[in-house]
Tab-separated table of N, CA and C in Angstrom:
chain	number	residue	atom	x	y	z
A	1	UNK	N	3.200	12.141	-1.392
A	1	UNK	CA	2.403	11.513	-0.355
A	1	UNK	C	1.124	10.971	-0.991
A	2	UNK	N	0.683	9.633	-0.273
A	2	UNK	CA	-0.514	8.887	-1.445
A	2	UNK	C	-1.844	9.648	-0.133
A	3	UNK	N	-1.337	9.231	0.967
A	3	UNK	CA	-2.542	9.809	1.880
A	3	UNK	C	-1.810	10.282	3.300
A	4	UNK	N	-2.522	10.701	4.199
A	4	UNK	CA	-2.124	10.620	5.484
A	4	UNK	C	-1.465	9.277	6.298
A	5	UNK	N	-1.652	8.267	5.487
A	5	UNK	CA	-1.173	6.642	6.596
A	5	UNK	C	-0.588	6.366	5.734
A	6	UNK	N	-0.433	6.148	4.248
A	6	UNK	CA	0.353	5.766	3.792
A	6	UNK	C	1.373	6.770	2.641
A	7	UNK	N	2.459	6.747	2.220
A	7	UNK	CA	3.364	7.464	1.686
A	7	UNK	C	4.346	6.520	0.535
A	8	UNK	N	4.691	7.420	0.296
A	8	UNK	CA	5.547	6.734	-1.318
A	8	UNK	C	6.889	7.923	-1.413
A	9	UNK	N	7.689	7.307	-1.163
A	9	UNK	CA	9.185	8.422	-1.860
A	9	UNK	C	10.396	7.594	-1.958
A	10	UNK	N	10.847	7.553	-3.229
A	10	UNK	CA	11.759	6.627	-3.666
A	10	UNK	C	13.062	6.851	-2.993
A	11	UNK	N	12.919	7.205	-2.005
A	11	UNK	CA	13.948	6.948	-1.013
A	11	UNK	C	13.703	5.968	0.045
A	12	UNK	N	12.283	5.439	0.095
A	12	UNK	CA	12.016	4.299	0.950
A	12	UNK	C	11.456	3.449	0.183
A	13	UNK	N	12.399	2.262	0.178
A	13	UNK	CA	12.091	0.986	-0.285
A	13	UNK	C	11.437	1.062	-1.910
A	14	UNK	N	12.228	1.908	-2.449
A	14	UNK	CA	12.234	2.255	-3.958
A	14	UNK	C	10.802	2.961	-4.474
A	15	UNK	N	10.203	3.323	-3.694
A	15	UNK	CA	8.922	4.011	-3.846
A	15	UNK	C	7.787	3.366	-3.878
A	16	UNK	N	7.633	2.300	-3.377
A	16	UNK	CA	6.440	1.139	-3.098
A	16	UNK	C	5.933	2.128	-2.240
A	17	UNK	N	4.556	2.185	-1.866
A	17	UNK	CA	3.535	2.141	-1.142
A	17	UNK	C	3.871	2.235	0.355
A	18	UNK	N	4.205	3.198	1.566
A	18	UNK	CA	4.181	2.189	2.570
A	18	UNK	C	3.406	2.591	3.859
A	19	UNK	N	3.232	2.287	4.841
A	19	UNK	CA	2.781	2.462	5.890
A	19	UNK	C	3.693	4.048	6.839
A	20	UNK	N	2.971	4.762	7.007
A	20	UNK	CA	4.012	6.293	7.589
A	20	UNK	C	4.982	5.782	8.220
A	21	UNK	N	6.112	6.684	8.474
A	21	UNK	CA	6.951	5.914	9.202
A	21	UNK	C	7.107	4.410	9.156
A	22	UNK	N	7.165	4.089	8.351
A	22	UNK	CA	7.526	2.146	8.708
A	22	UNK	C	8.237	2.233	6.947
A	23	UNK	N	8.844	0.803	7.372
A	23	UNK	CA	9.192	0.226	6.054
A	23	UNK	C	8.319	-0.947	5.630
A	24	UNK	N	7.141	-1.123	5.896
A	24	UNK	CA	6.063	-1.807	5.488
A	24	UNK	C	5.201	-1.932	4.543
A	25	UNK	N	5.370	-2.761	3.525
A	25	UNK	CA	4.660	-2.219	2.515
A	25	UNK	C	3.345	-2.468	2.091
A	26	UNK	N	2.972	-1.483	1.518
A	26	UNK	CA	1.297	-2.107	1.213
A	26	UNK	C	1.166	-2.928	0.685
A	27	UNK	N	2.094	-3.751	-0.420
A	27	UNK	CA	2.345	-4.877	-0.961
A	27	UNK	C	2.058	-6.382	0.150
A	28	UNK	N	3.006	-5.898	1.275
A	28	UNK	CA	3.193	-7.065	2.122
A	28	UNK	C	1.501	-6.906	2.938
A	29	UNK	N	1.533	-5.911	3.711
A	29	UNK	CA	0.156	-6.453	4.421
A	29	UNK	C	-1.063	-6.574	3.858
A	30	UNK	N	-0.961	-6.552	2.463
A	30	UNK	CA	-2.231	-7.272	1.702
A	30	UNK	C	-2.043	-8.828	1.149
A	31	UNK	N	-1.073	-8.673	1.079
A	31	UNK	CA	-0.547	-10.131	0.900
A	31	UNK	C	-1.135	-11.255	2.315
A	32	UNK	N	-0.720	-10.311	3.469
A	32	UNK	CA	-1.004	-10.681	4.580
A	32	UNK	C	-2.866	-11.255	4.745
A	33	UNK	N	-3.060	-10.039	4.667
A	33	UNK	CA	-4.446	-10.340	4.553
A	33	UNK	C	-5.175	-10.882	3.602
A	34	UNK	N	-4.572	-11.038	2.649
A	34	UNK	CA	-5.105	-12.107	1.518
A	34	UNK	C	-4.671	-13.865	2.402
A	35	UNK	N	-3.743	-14.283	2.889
A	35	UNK	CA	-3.128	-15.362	3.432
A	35	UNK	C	-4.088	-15.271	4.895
A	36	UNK	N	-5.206	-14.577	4.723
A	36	UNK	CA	-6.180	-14.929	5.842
A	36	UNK	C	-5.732	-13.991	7.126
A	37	UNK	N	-4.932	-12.822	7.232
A	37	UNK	CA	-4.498	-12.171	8.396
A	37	UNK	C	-5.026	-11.414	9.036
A	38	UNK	N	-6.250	-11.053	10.039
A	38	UNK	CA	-6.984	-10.174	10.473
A	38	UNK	C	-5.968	-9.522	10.901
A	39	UNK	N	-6.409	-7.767	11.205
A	39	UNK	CA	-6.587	-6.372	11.773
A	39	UNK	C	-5.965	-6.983	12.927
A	40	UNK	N	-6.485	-7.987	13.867
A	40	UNK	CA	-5.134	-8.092	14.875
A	40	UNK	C	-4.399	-8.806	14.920
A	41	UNK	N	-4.168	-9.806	13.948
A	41	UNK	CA	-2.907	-10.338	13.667
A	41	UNK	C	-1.331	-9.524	13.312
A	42	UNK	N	-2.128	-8.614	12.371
A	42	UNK	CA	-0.893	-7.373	11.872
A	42	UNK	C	-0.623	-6.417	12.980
A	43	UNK	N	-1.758	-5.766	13.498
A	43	UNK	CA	-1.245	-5.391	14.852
A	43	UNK	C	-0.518	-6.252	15.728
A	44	UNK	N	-0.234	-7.309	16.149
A	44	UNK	CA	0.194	-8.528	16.701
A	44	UNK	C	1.814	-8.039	16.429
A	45	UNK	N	1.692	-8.718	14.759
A	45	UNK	CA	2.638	-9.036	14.069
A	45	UNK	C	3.733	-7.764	14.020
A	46	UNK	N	3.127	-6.744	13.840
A	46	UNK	CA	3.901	-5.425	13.976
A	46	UNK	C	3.437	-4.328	15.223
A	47	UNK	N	3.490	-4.367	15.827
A	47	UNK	CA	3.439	-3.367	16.607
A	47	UNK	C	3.519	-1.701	16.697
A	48	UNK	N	4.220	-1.478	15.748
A	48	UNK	CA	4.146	0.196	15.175
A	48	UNK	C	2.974	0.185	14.421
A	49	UNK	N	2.024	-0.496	13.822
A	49	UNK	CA	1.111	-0.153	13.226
A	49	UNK	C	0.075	0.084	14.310
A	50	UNK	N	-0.758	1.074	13.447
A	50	UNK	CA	-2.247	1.517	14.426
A	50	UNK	C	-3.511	1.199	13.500
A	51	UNK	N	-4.225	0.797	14.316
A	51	UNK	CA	-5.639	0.207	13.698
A	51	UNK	C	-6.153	1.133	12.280
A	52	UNK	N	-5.619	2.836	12.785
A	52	UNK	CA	-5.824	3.359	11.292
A	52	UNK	C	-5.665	2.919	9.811
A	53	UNK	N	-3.948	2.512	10.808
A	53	UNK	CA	-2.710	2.353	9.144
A	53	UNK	C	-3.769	0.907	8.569
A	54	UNK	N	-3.963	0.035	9.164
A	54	UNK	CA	-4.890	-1.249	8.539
A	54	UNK	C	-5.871	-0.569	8.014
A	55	UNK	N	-6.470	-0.095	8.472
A	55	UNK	CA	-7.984	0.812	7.456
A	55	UNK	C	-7.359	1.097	6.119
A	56	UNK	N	-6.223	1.786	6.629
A	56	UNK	CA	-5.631	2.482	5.574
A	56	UNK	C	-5.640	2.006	3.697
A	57	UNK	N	-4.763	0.634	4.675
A	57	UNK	CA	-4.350	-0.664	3.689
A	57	UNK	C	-5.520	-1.294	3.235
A	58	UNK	N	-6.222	-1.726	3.923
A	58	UNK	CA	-7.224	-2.340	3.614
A	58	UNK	C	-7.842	-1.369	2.612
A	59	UNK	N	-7.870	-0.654	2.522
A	59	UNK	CA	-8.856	0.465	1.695
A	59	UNK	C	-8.396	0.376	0.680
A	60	UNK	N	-6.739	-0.180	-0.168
A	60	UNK	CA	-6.167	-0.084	-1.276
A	60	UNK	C	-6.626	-1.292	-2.144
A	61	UNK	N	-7.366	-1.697	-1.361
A	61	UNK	CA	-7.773	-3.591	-1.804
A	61	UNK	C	-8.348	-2.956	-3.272
């Protein structure tokens, strides 16, 4: 486990980075937010995420 919001076990999605429960990777929603995506766009965009899990991500910048 990397933290409480996000997790890593090479049984999901080969051990990338991801959002708890989700197959989301920290890869993708920084990508996201590099391509200009605010905090509620990704909430928007995904709906299982919680304003935490973005802190979360955002914090890996």
């Amino acid at each position: 486990m990397i933290s409480s919001r996000i997790t890593g076990s090479h049984e999901v999605m080969l051990g990338k980075p991801v959002v708890r429960s989700t197959r989301l990777t920290v890869e993708l929603l920084l990508r996201k937010m590099s391509e200009g995506a605010m905090a509620a766009d990704l909430l928007r965009m995904y709906p299982q995420l919680e304003m935490a899990d973005v802190e979360a991500v955002a914090a890996k910048r």
